[in-house]
Coordinates of C-alpha atoms in Angstrom, one line a residue:
Chain A
X214 CA -31.8 -27.6 -1.8
X215 CA -32.4 -25.3 -4.9
X216 CA -29.3 -23.5 -6.0
X217 CA -30.6 -19.7 -6.1
X218 CA -31.8 -20.4 -2.4
X219 CA -27.7 -20.9 -1.6
X220 CA -25.7 -17.8 -0.7
X221 CA -22.6 -19.7 -1.2
X222 CA -21.7 -22.8 -3.1
X223 CA -18.3 -24.5 -3.4
X224 CA -17.4 -27.2 -6.4
X225 CA -14.2 -28.9 -6.9
X226 CA -12.0 -27.0 -4.8
X227 CA -8.4 -27.7 -4.9
X228 CA -5.8 -25.5 -3.2
X229 CA -2.7 -27.7 -2.8
X230 CA -1.7 -29.2 0.3
X231 CA -4.4 -27.1 2.1
X232 CA -8.0 -27.5 1.1
X233 CA -9.8 -30.2 -1.3
X234 CA -13.3 -30.2 -1.2
X235 CA -16.1 -31.7 -3.9
X236 CA -19.2 -30.0 -2.9
X237 CA -20.6 -27.3 -0.4
X238 CA -23.8 -25.1 -0.3
X239 CA -24.4 -22.9 2.4
X240 CA -28.0 -21.4 2.8
X241 CA -29.0 -18.4 2.5
X242 CA -29.7 -16.6 5.6
X243 CA -27.8 -18.8 7.5
X244 CA -25.5 -18.0 10.6
X245 CA -22.8 -20.8 9.6
X246 CA -20.0 -21.8 11.8
X247 CA -16.6 -23.4 10.2
X248 CA -14.8 -25.8 12.9
X249 CA -12.1 -27.7 12.8
X250 CA -8.8 -28.4 14.3
X251 CA -5.8 -25.9 13.5
X252 CA -4.5 -26.6 9.9
X253 CA -7.8 -28.2 8.9
X254 CA -8.3 -25.5 6.0
X255 CA -11.0 -22.9 7.7
X256 CA -8.9 -19.8 6.8
X257 CA -8.1 -21.4 3.0
X258 CA -12.1 -21.9 2.7
X259 CA -13.0 -18.4 3.6
X260 CA -10.4 -17.1 1.2
X261 CA -11.4 -19.1 -1.7
X262 CA -15.1 -18.1 -0.8
X263 CA -14.2 -14.5 -0.9
X264 CA -12.1 -14.9 -4.1
X265 CA -8.8 -14.1 -2.9
X266 CA -7.3 -17.6 -3.7
X267 CA -7.8 -19.2 -6.7
X268 CA -10.3 -22.4 -6.4
X269 CA -8.0 -24.7 -8.5
X270 CA -8.0 -25.9 -12.5
X271 CA -11.9 -27.1 -12.4
X272 CA -12.9 -25.2 -8.9
X273 CA -15.9 -23.2 -9.1
X274 CA -17.3 -20.6 -6.6
X275 CA -20.9 -19.1 -6.7
X276 CA -22.8 -16.2 -5.1
X277 CA -26.0 -16.9 -5.2
X278 CA -25.8 -19.0 -8.2
X279 CA -23.8 -16.4 -10.0
X280 CA -19.8 -17.8 -10.9
X281 CA -17.8 -15.7 -8.9
X282 CA -15.1 -15.5 -12.0
X283 CA -17.8 -13.4 -13.8
X284 CA -18.2 -10.9 -11.0
X285 CA -16.4 -7.8 -11.6
X286 CA -13.9 -6.8 -9.0
X287 CA -15.7 -3.9 -7.8
X288 CA -19.1 -5.6 -7.5
X289 CA -17.4 -8.1 -5.4
X290 CA -16.7 -5.4 -2.8
X291 CA -20.4 -4.8 -2.5
X292 CA -21.3 -8.3 -2.5
X293 CA -19.2 -10.1 0.2
X294 CA -17.0 -8.6 2.9
X295 CA -14.0 -11.0 4.1
X296 CA -12.4 -10.5 7.8
X297 CA -8.7 -11.4 8.2
X298 CA -7.7 -13.3 11.1
X299 CA -4.9 -11.2 11.9
X300 CA -5.0 -7.5 11.9
X301 CA -1.9 -5.7 10.8
X302 CA -1.8 -2.0 9.9
X303 CA 1.6 -0.4 9.1
X304 CA 0.3 3.3 8.6
X305 CA -1.4 5.1 11.1
X306 CA -5.1 5.9 9.3
X307 CA -7.7 6.8 11.5
X308 CA -10.2 4.1 12.6
X309 CA -13.0 6.2 10.8
X310 CA -11.0 6.2 7.5
X311 CA -10.3 2.3 7.7
X312 CA -14.0 1.7 8.5
X313 CA -14.7 4.1 5.6
X314 CA -12.9 1.7 3.1
X315 CA -15.8 -0.5 3.3
X316 CA -17.5 1.9 1.1
X317 CA -14.8 2.0 -1.6
X318 CA -17.2 -0.2 -4.1
X319 CA -19.8 2.3 -3.2
X320 CA -17.9 5.3 -4.6
X321 CA -16.8 6.2 -1.1
X322 CA -20.2 7.4 -0.3
X323 CA -19.5 6.9 3.6
X324 CA -23.2 5.8 4.2
X325 CA -23.2 3.6 7.2
X326 CA -20.0 4.3 8.2
X327 CA -20.9 6.3 11.4
X328 CA -23.5 3.4 12.3
X329 CA -21.0 0.6 12.0
X330 CA -18.4 2.5 14.3
X331 CA -21.5 2.7 16.9
X332 CA -22.2 -0.8 16.4
X333 CA -18.7 -1.9 17.3
X334 CA -18.4 0.8 20.1
X335 CA -15.9 2.3 18.4
X336 CA -17.4 5.9 17.9
X337 CA -15.1 7.4 20.5
X338 CA -11.9 5.9 18.9
X339 CA -12.8 7.3 15.6
X340 CA -10.2 9.5 15.1
X341 CA -7.4 7.5 16.6
X342 CA -4.5 5.9 14.5
X343 CA -5.5 2.2 14.0
X344 CA -2.2 1.1 14.4
X345 CA -1.9 2.2 18.2
X346 CA -5.2 0.2 19.2
X347 CA -5.1 -3.1 21.0
X348 CA -5.5 -6.4 19.2
X349 CA -9.2 -6.8 20.2
X350 CA -9.9 -2.9 19.0
X351 CA -8.1 -3.9 15.7
X352 CA -10.4 -6.4 15.1
X353 CA -13.4 -4.6 15.9
X354 CA -12.2 -2.2 13.5
X355 CA -11.9 -4.9 10.8
X356 CA -15.4 -6.3 11.6
X357 CA -16.8 -2.6 11.4
X358 CA -15.4 -2.2 7.9
X359 CA -16.9 -5.2 6.9
X360 CA -20.3 -4.3 8.2
X361 CA -19.9 -0.8 6.2
X362 CA -19.7 -2.6 3.0
X363 CA -23.4 -3.9 3.7
X364 CA -22.5 -6.9 1.6
X365 CA -25.0 -9.6 2.0
X366 CA -22.3 -12.5 2.3
X367 CA -20.1 -11.8 5.5
X368 CA -16.9 -14.1 5.6
X369 CA -15.2 -13.6 9.0
X370 CA -11.8 -15.5 10.2
X371 CA -11.8 -16.3 13.8
X372 CA -13.6 -12.9 14.6
X373 CA -14.0 -14.0 18.3
X374 CA -10.4 -15.2 18.9
X375 CA -9.1 -11.6 19.8
X376 CA -12.2 -10.4 21.8
X377 CA -13.0 -10.4 25.5
X378 CA -16.1 -12.3 26.2
X379 CA -18.6 -9.2 26.2
X380 CA -17.2 -8.2 22.7
X381 CA -17.7 -11.8 21.9
X382 CA -21.2 -12.2 22.5
X383 CA -21.8 -9.0 20.9
X384 CA -20.3 -10.1 17.9
X385 CA -22.3 -13.0 17.5
X386 CA -25.3 -10.8 18.0
X387 CA -24.2 -8.9 15.3
X388 CA -23.8 -11.9 13.0
X389 CA -27.3 -12.7 14.4
X390 CA -28.6 -9.3 13.2
X391 CA -27.2 -9.8 9.8
X392 CA -29.0 -13.0 8.9
X393 CA -32.2 -11.8 10.6
X394 CA -31.7 -9.0 7.8
X395 CA -31.4 -11.6 5.1
X396 CA -27.4 -11.8 4.8
X397 CA -25.6 -14.7 5.5
X398 CA -22.5 -14.7 8.0
X399 CA -20.0 -17.6 7.5
X400 CA -17.3 -17.5 10.5
X401 CA -14.4 -20.0 11.7
X402 CA -14.4 -20.6 15.5
X403 CA -12.7 -22.9 18.0
X404 CA -15.4 -22.9 20.6
X405 CA -17.7 -26.2 19.8
X406 CA -20.3 -24.9 22.2
X407 CA -20.9 -21.6 20.4
X408 CA -20.9 -23.7 17.0
X409 CA -23.5 -25.8 18.6
X410 CA -25.8 -22.4 18.9
X411 CA -25.5 -21.6 15.1
X412 CA -27.7 -22.7 12.3
X413 CA -25.4 -24.5 10.4
X414 CA -22.2 -26.2 11.0
X415 CA -19.3 -27.1 8.5
X416 CA -16.6 -29.4 9.9
X417 CA -13.5 -29.4 8.3
X418 CA -10.3 -31.9 9.1
X419 CA -6.9 -32.2 7.4
X420 CA -8.0 -30.1 4.3
X421 CA -11.0 -32.0 3.5
X422 CA -14.8 -31.6 4.2
X423 CA -15.7 -34.0 7.0
X424 CA -19.3 -33.2 7.8
X425 CA -21.8 -30.1 7.1
X426 CA -25.5 -29.7 8.2
X427 CA -27.6 -28.7 11.4
X428 CA -25.2 -28.6 14.7
X429 CA -27.3 -31.3 16.4
X430 CA -27.1 -33.7 13.5
X431 CA -23.5 -32.9 12.8
X432 CA -21.7 -32.1 16.2
X433 CA -22.5 -35.5 17.8
X434 CA -20.1 -37.0 20.5
X435 CA -19.1 -39.6 17.9
X436 CA -17.7 -36.9 15.4
X437 CA -16.4 -34.7 18.2
X438 CA -14.1 -37.7 19.5
X439 CA -13.1 -38.7 16.0
X440 CA -12.1 -34.8 14.7
X441 CA -11.2 -33.2 17.9
X442 CA -10.5 -36.1 20.3
X443 CA -12.6 -34.5 22.7
X444 CA -15.4 -36.3 25.1
X445 CA -18.8 -34.2 24.7
X446 CA -21.1 -34.1 27.5
X447 CA -24.1 -31.9 28.6
X448 CA -23.4 -30.5 31.7
X449 CA -24.8 -27.5 34.1
X450 CA -21.7 -24.8 33.8
X451 CA -21.1 -21.6 33.2
X452 CA -23.6 -19.4 30.5
X453 CA -23.0 -16.0 29.8
X454 CA -25.6 -13.7 28.5
X455 CA -25.4 -9.9 27.3
X456 CA -27.4 -7.8 30.0
Chain B
X200 CA -21.1 12.9 5.3
X201 CA -17.7 13.8 6.7
X202 CA -17.3 14.3 10.4
X203 CA -15.4 17.3 11.6
X204 CA -12.4 15.3 12.0
X205 CA -11.9 14.3 8.1
X206 CA -12.9 17.7 7.6
X207 CA -9.9 19.2 9.4
X208 CA -7.7 16.6 8.2
X209 CA -8.6 17.6 4.5
X210 CA -8.2 21.2 5.4
X211 CA -5.0 20.6 6.6
X212 CA -3.5 18.7 3.5
X213 CA -5.2 21.5 1.6
X214 CA -3.2 23.9 3.8
X215 CA 0.1 21.6 3.6
X216 CA -0.1 21.7 -0.4
X217 CA -0.5 25.7 -0.2
X218 CA 3.0 25.5 2.2
X219 CA 4.9 23.4 0.0
X220 CA 3.6 25.1 -3.2
X221 CA 4.7 28.5 -1.6
X222 CA 8.1 27.0 -0.3
X223 CA 8.9 25.6 -3.9
X224 CA 8.3 29.0 -5.5
X225 CA 10.3 31.1 -2.6
X226 CA 13.2 28.4 -3.1
X227 CA 13.0 28.7 -7.0
X228 CA 13.3 32.4 -6.6
X229 CA 16.4 32.0 -4.3
X230 CA 18.0 29.1 -6.3
X231 CA 17.9 31.6 -9.4
X232 CA 19.6 34.2 -7.6
X233 CA 22.0 32.4 -5.8
X234 CA 25.4 31.1 -7.0
X235 CA 29.0 32.2 -8.0
X236 CA 27.7 35.5 -9.4
X237 CA 24.6 36.7 -7.3
X238 CA 21.7 38.1 -8.7
X239 CA 19.1 40.5 -7.3
X240 CA 15.5 40.3 -7.6
X241 CA 15.5 43.2 -10.2
X242 CA 18.6 41.3 -12.4
X243 CA 16.4 38.3 -12.0
X244 CA 13.5 39.8 -13.6
X245 CA 15.8 41.7 -16.4
X246 CA 17.2 38.4 -17.1
X247 CA 14.1 36.3 -17.4
X248 CA 13.0 38.9 -19.9
X249 CA 16.3 39.2 -21.5
X250 CA 16.7 42.6 -21.0
X251 CA 20.0 42.4 -19.0
X252 CA 22.6 40.1 -21.3
X253 CA 24.5 38.6 -18.6
X254 CA 21.8 37.9 -16.4
X255 CA 19.8 36.4 -19.0
X256 CA 22.8 34.2 -19.8
X257 CA 23.1 33.0 -16.4
X258 CA 19.7 32.1 -16.1
X259 CA 18.7 30.7 -19.1
X260 CA 21.7 28.6 -19.8
X261 CA 22.5 27.7 -16.2
X262 CA 20.1 28.4 -13.4
X263 CA 16.8 27.6 -15.0
X264 CA 17.9 24.2 -16.1
X265 CA 19.3 23.4 -13.2
X266 CA 16.4 24.4 -11.0
X267 CA 13.6 22.8 -13.0
X268 CA 15.7 19.2 -13.0
X269 CA 16.2 19.7 -9.3
X270 CA 12.6 20.5 -9.1
X271 CA 11.4 17.3 -11.2
X272 CA 14.3 15.0 -9.5
X273 CA 12.8 16.1 -6.2
X274 CA 9.1 15.4 -7.1
X275 CA 9.8 12.3 -8.7
X276 CA 11.8 10.3 -5.9
X277 CA 9.4 11.4 -3.3
X278 CA 6.6 10.3 -5.2
X279 CA 8.3 7.1 -6.0
X280 CA 8.8 6.8 -2.3
X281 CA 5.3 7.3 -1.3
X282 CA 4.1 4.6 -4.1
X283 CA 6.9 1.9 -3.0
X284 CA 5.9 2.6 0.5
X285 CA 2.1 1.7 -0.3
X286 CA 3.2 -1.2 -2.7
X287 CA 5.3 -2.8 0.1
X288 CA 3.7 -1.7 3.1
X289 CA 6.7 -0.3 4.5
X290 CA 7.3 3.1 5.4
X291 CA 11.3 2.2 4.7
X292 CA 10.9 1.5 1.2
X293 CA 12.5 3.8 -1.3
X294 CA 14.3 3.8 -4.6
X295 CA 17.7 4.7 -3.1
X296 CA 17.5 2.1 -0.5
X297 CA 15.5 -0.8 -2.6
X298 CA 18.6 -0.6 -5.5
X299 CA 16.1 0.9 -8.1
X300 CA 18.2 3.9 -8.2
X301 CA 21.1 1.9 -8.6
X302 CA 19.5 -0.3 -11.5
X303 CA 18.7 3.3 -13.3
X304 CA 22.3 4.3 -13.0
X305 CA 23.7 1.2 -14.1
X306 CA 21.4 0.9 -17.2
X307 CA 22.5 4.7 -18.2
X308 CA 26.1 4.2 -17.7
X309 CA 25.9 1.0 -19.7
X310 CA 24.1 3.0 -22.6
X311 CA 26.8 5.8 -22.1
X312 CA 29.5 3.2 -22.5
X313 CA 28.5 1.6 -25.7
X314 CA 27.9 4.8 -27.1
X315 CA 24.1 4.3 -27.4
X316 CA 23.2 7.7 -26.0
X317 CA 24.8 9.6 -29.0
X318 CA 22.0 8.3 -31.3
X319 CA 19.1 10.0 -29.5
X320 CA 18.1 12.3 -26.3
X321 CA 15.6 9.6 -25.3
X322 CA 18.2 6.4 -25.2
X323 CA 19.7 7.6 -21.7
X324 CA 16.2 7.6 -19.7
X325 CA 15.2 4.6 -21.5
X326 CA 18.3 2.7 -20.9
X327 CA 17.9 4.0 -17.5
X328 CA 14.2 2.5 -17.3
X329 CA 15.4 -0.5 -18.3
X330 CA 17.9 -0.8 -15.3
X331 CA 15.7 0.2 -12.8
X332 CA 13.1 -2.2 -13.9
X333 CA 15.4 -4.9 -13.7
X334 CA 16.4 -3.8 -10.1
X335 CA 12.5 -3.5 -9.2
X336 CA 11.8 -7.3 -10.5
X337 CA 14.6 -8.3 -8.2
X338 CA 13.2 -6.4 -5.2
X339 CA 9.6 -7.7 -5.8
X340 CA 11.0 -11.2 -6.4
X341 CA 13.1 -11.3 -3.4
X342 CA 10.4 -9.6 -1.1
X343 CA 7.4 -11.3 -2.4
X344 CA 6.6 -13.4 0.7
X345 CA 5.3 -10.3 2.7
X346 CA 8.0 -7.7 2.7
X347 CA 9.3 -7.6 6.3
X348 CA 11.6 -4.8 7.0
X349 CA 14.6 -6.8 7.2
X350 CA 14.2 -8.6 3.7
X351 CA 13.4 -5.5 2.1
X352 CA 16.7 -4.1 3.3
X353 CA 18.9 -6.9 2.7
X354 CA 17.2 -7.1 -1.0
X355 CA 18.5 -3.4 -1.4
X356 CA 21.9 -3.8 0.1
X357 CA 22.7 -6.5 -2.3
X358 CA 21.1 -4.7 -5.4
X359 CA 23.0 -1.6 -4.5
X360 CA 26.4 -3.4 -4.0
X361 CA 25.8 -5.5 -7.2
X362 CA 24.7 -2.5 -9.5
X363 CA 27.0 -0.1 -8.1
X364 CA 29.7 -2.3 -9.0
X365 CA 28.6 -2.7 -12.4
X366 CA 28.5 1.1 -12.7
X367 CA 31.9 1.5 -11.3
X368 CA 33.6 -1.3 -13.5
X369 CA 31.7 0.2 -16.7
X370 CA 32.7 3.7 -15.8
X371 CA 36.4 2.7 -15.2
X372 CA 36.7 0.6 -17.8
X373 CA 35.6 2.9 -20.4
X374 CA 37.9 5.5 -19.2
X375 CA 35.2 7.8 -18.1
X376 CA 36.6 7.8 -14.4
X377 CA 35.1 11.9 -13.8
X378 CA 31.9 10.5 -14.6
X379 CA 31.6 8.3 -11.9
X380 CA 31.3 10.8 -9.4
X381 CA 28.3 12.3 -11.2
X382 CA 26.6 8.9 -11.3
X383 CA 27.3 7.5 -8.1
X384 CA 26.9 11.0 -5.8
X385 CA 24.6 12.5 -8.1
X386 CA 24.2 16.3 -8.8
X387 CA 22.5 18.9 -10.8
X388 CA 25.4 21.1 -12.0
X389 CA 25.7 21.6 -15.7
X390 CA 22.3 20.6 -16.6
X391 CA 21.0 21.7 -19.8
X392 CA 17.5 21.8 -21.4
X393 CA 17.6 18.4 -22.7
X394 CA 17.8 17.1 -19.3
X395 CA 14.8 19.1 -18.6
X396 CA 13.1 17.4 -21.4
X397 CA 14.4 14.0 -20.1
X398 CA 12.9 14.6 -16.6
X399 CA 9.6 16.3 -17.8
X400 CA 7.4 13.2 -18.1
X401 CA 7.8 13.2 -14.3
X402 CA 4.6 15.5 -14.6
X403 CA 2.7 13.2 -16.6
X404 CA 3.3 10.0 -14.5
X405 CA 2.3 12.0 -11.2
X406 CA -1.0 13.3 -12.7
X407 CA -1.7 9.5 -13.4
X408 CA -0.7 8.6 -9.7
X409 CA -3.2 11.2 -8.4
X410 CA -6.5 9.4 -9.2
X411 CA -4.9 6.1 -7.6
X412 CA -4.6 7.7 -4.2
X413 CA -7.9 5.9 -2.7
X414 CA -6.8 2.4 -3.9
X415 CA -3.4 3.2 -2.4
X416 CA -4.8 3.8 0.9
X417 CA -6.6 0.2 0.7
X418 CA -3.4 -1.5 -0.6
X419 CA -1.3 -0.1 1.9
X420 CA -3.4 -1.7 4.8
X421 CA -3.1 -5.2 2.7
X422 CA -3.5 -6.7 -0.6
X423 CA -6.0 -9.3 0.2
X424 CA -8.2 -7.0 2.3
X425 CA -7.9 -4.3 -0.6
X426 CA -9.2 -7.2 -3.1
X427 CA -12.2 -8.1 -1.0
X428 CA -13.3 -4.5 -0.8
X429 CA -13.2 -4.4 -4.5
X430 CA -9.8 -3.2 -5.7
X431 CA -8.3 -4.9 -8.7
X432 CA -5.2 -5.4 -6.9
X433 CA -3.1 -7.2 -9.7
X434 CA -3.9 -4.2 -11.9
X435 CA -3.2 -1.6 -9.2
X436 CA 0.0 -3.2 -8.1
X437 CA 1.2 -3.7 -12.0
X438 CA 0.5 0.4 -12.5
X439 CA 2.1 1.4 -9.3
X440 CA 5.3 -0.8 -10.0
X441 CA 5.5 0.5 -13.7
X442 CA 5.1 4.6 -12.3
X443 CA 7.5 4.3 -9.6
X444 CA 10.4 2.4 -11.7
X445 CA 9.8 5.3 -14.3
X446 CA 9.9 7.9 -11.7
X447 CA 13.3 6.8 -10.2
X448 CA 14.5 6.1 -13.7
X449 CA 13.9 9.6 -14.6
X450 CA 15.4 11.0 -11.9
X451 CA 18.6 9.0 -12.0
X452 CA 19.2 9.6 -15.8
X453 CA 19.2 13.6 -15.3
X454 CA 20.7 13.6 -12.0
X455 CA 22.5 10.3 -10.9
X456 CA 21.7 8.5 -7.6
X457 CA 20.3 11.1 -5.3
X458 CA 19.8 9.2 -1.9
X459 CA 17.0 9.5 0.7
X460 CA 14.6 11.8 -0.8
X461 CA 12.1 9.3 -1.5
X462 CA 12.6 8.1 2.3
X463 CA 12.6 11.7 4.2
X464 CA 9.7 13.5 2.2
X465 CA 7.3 11.2 2.5
X466 CA 7.6 10.3 6.3
X467 CA 7.6 13.9 7.1
X468 CA 4.6 14.5 5.0
X469 CA 2.9 11.6 6.6
X470 CA 3.5 12.9 9.9
X471 CA 2.0 16.3 9.0
X472 CA -1.0 15.3 7.4
X473 CA -1.3 11.5 7.8
X474 CA -1.2 8.4 5.5
X475 CA -3.8 8.9 3.2
X476 CA -2.4 9.0 -0.4
X477 CA -5.0 11.5 -2.0
X478 CA -3.1 14.0 0.2
X479 CA 0.2 12.6 0.1
X480 CA 0.6 11.9 -3.6
X481 CA 0.2 15.6 -4.9
X482 CA 1.9 16.9 -1.7
X483 CA 4.8 14.9 -2.3
X484 CA 5.4 16.1 -5.7
X485 CA 5.4 19.5 -4.4
X486 CA 7.4 19.0 -1.3
X487 CA 10.1 16.9 -2.7
X488 CA 10.6 19.5 -5.4
X489 CA 11.0 22.0 -2.8
X490 CA 13.3 20.0 -0.6
X491 CA 15.7 18.8 -3.3
X492 CA 15.6 22.6 -4.7
X493 CA 16.8 23.7 -1.0
X494 CA 19.5 20.9 -0.8
X495 CA 20.9 22.2 -4.0
X496 CA 20.8 25.6 -2.6
X497 CA 22.6 24.6 0.7
X498 CA 25.2 22.6 -1.2
X499 CA 26.0 25.9 -3.5
X500 CA 26.1 27.9 -0.3
X501 CA 28.3 25.7 1.7
X502 CA 30.7 25.6 -1.3
X503 CA 29.9 23.4 -4.1
X504 CA 28.7 20.4 -2.2
X505 CA 27.4 17.8 -4.6
X506 CA 23.3 17.5 -4.1
X507 CA 23.8 13.7 -3.5
X508 CA 26.2 14.6 -0.9
X509 CA 23.9 16.8 0.7
X510 CA 20.5 14.8 0.6
X511 CA 22.8 11.9 2.3
X512 CA 24.1 14.1 4.7
X513 CA 20.5 14.8 6.0
X514 CA 19.2 11.4 5.0
X515 CA 21.5 9.1 6.6
X516 CA 21.0 10.3 10.2
X517 CA 17.4 10.4 9.2
X518 CA 17.4 6.8 8.2
X519 CA 19.1 5.4 11.1
X520 CA 16.5 7.4 13.3
X521 CA 13.7 5.7 11.7
X522 CA 15.2 2.7 11.9
X523 CA 15.5 2.7 15.8
X524 CA 11.5 3.6 15.6
X525 CA 10.9 0.8 13.5
X526 CA 9.9 -2.5 15.8

């Protein structure tokens, strides 16, 4: 794979006690799922990829082939967006003003803020104080802020965990819209059935890379048994779609 | 493309700034007139123009320096509160509760005790800055792993006790017992133009804080989130610590420990205009000044209650009320 074709490459990542990873390249335009048991290093990988944790003494993170260490802080806010797993808001900023923070690196131009609010069905909540929202609503605010950045690389930490089924499906649709527009979305998740529908899957275990590639090739019954200690079977069950 | 909501919020910010500014002017006039020798507005005018010798003496030698010191102390403490609250992401953080003011006091009394303050006007504020910086570093070190309310307040309790003991010991050992009261329960009586000069850099620091308002908004919602959105968090936090320490220290150097201003004023302002720092920073300077000038007048009217006692009488119950609301 040509390095310029990769949205994100990680080399010699070493975060003591949390993540040790020799090499990983994620293709541009892919919808990438990050799976692994609790404590596997998914959040750490996303934070290293976002430049929020140091990659270790010899570690290198590249965005579109460019060394992240050379990317100025303000540019980073335009090129990648990170959504944390937990939404904690101490002060009563309005939903709109939190989403508008996504435009900080664009000189606070407010472009796309209304669209991002509408896309995550937050327009009606726009003037509400963000610390009074429910957990799922807070998560949608964080996703809307990430969307407002218009960053090509989107790094989301368990975006589906706090959401009801409908909003969960909608977030997957949103991720697909981003990749269709040429962006790359990397997100961690626990639902292996969802992971199976993505373009690319990265399996972590105990802070190490176990496998990466197309879901069909990676999420084999043998791997699922070894890593997750679950038995996989294709069987008819309940399948959900957006109306 | 601001929506109506944002516009009206910005409007209320402008209106609040106008109200705070008008209150400051009105309270300042009152502060100049009220006292042992009451002055009418006519006498005030004549005194300011030095047409009335007695009024001129009262104003230029006593009341103007006192007013300006009170205003600068109020502006400094409430802006320091706003900055610390954004830094620690905790609306209970303030110079008094975290022990930063106590650090400034300890630094100042040590400098006085060893006689260093006789050498230059700037030794006292610098010693205060050194003391406040040590306290700030201690709090940041203790609260590093996520500044939970308990952790912050406990760090503040410990620092206040320790630094208060240093201050009391130094002052009692050097037979300056009368000064203990001034330093532990701050006040603005008998302030001179030298004190005004010492506190004047507050205005410069306030002006430097102004453009940081937007990044403070992002920091207040999480350092990692802020960094991912393009804020140079390390540089921003360094600046905020330096500025809040200098503001607290300068206030302490000229007025001793005046408690609760950095807690009360920002909290009320947030209730009035919301949490956005582009509005809070300028507003906290004006409203903080008005609040402390008002407290000083109230103390004088009640009968020479020290400024630190007045702010504590208001701030103590207010703090308990805030603590009840904190989950």
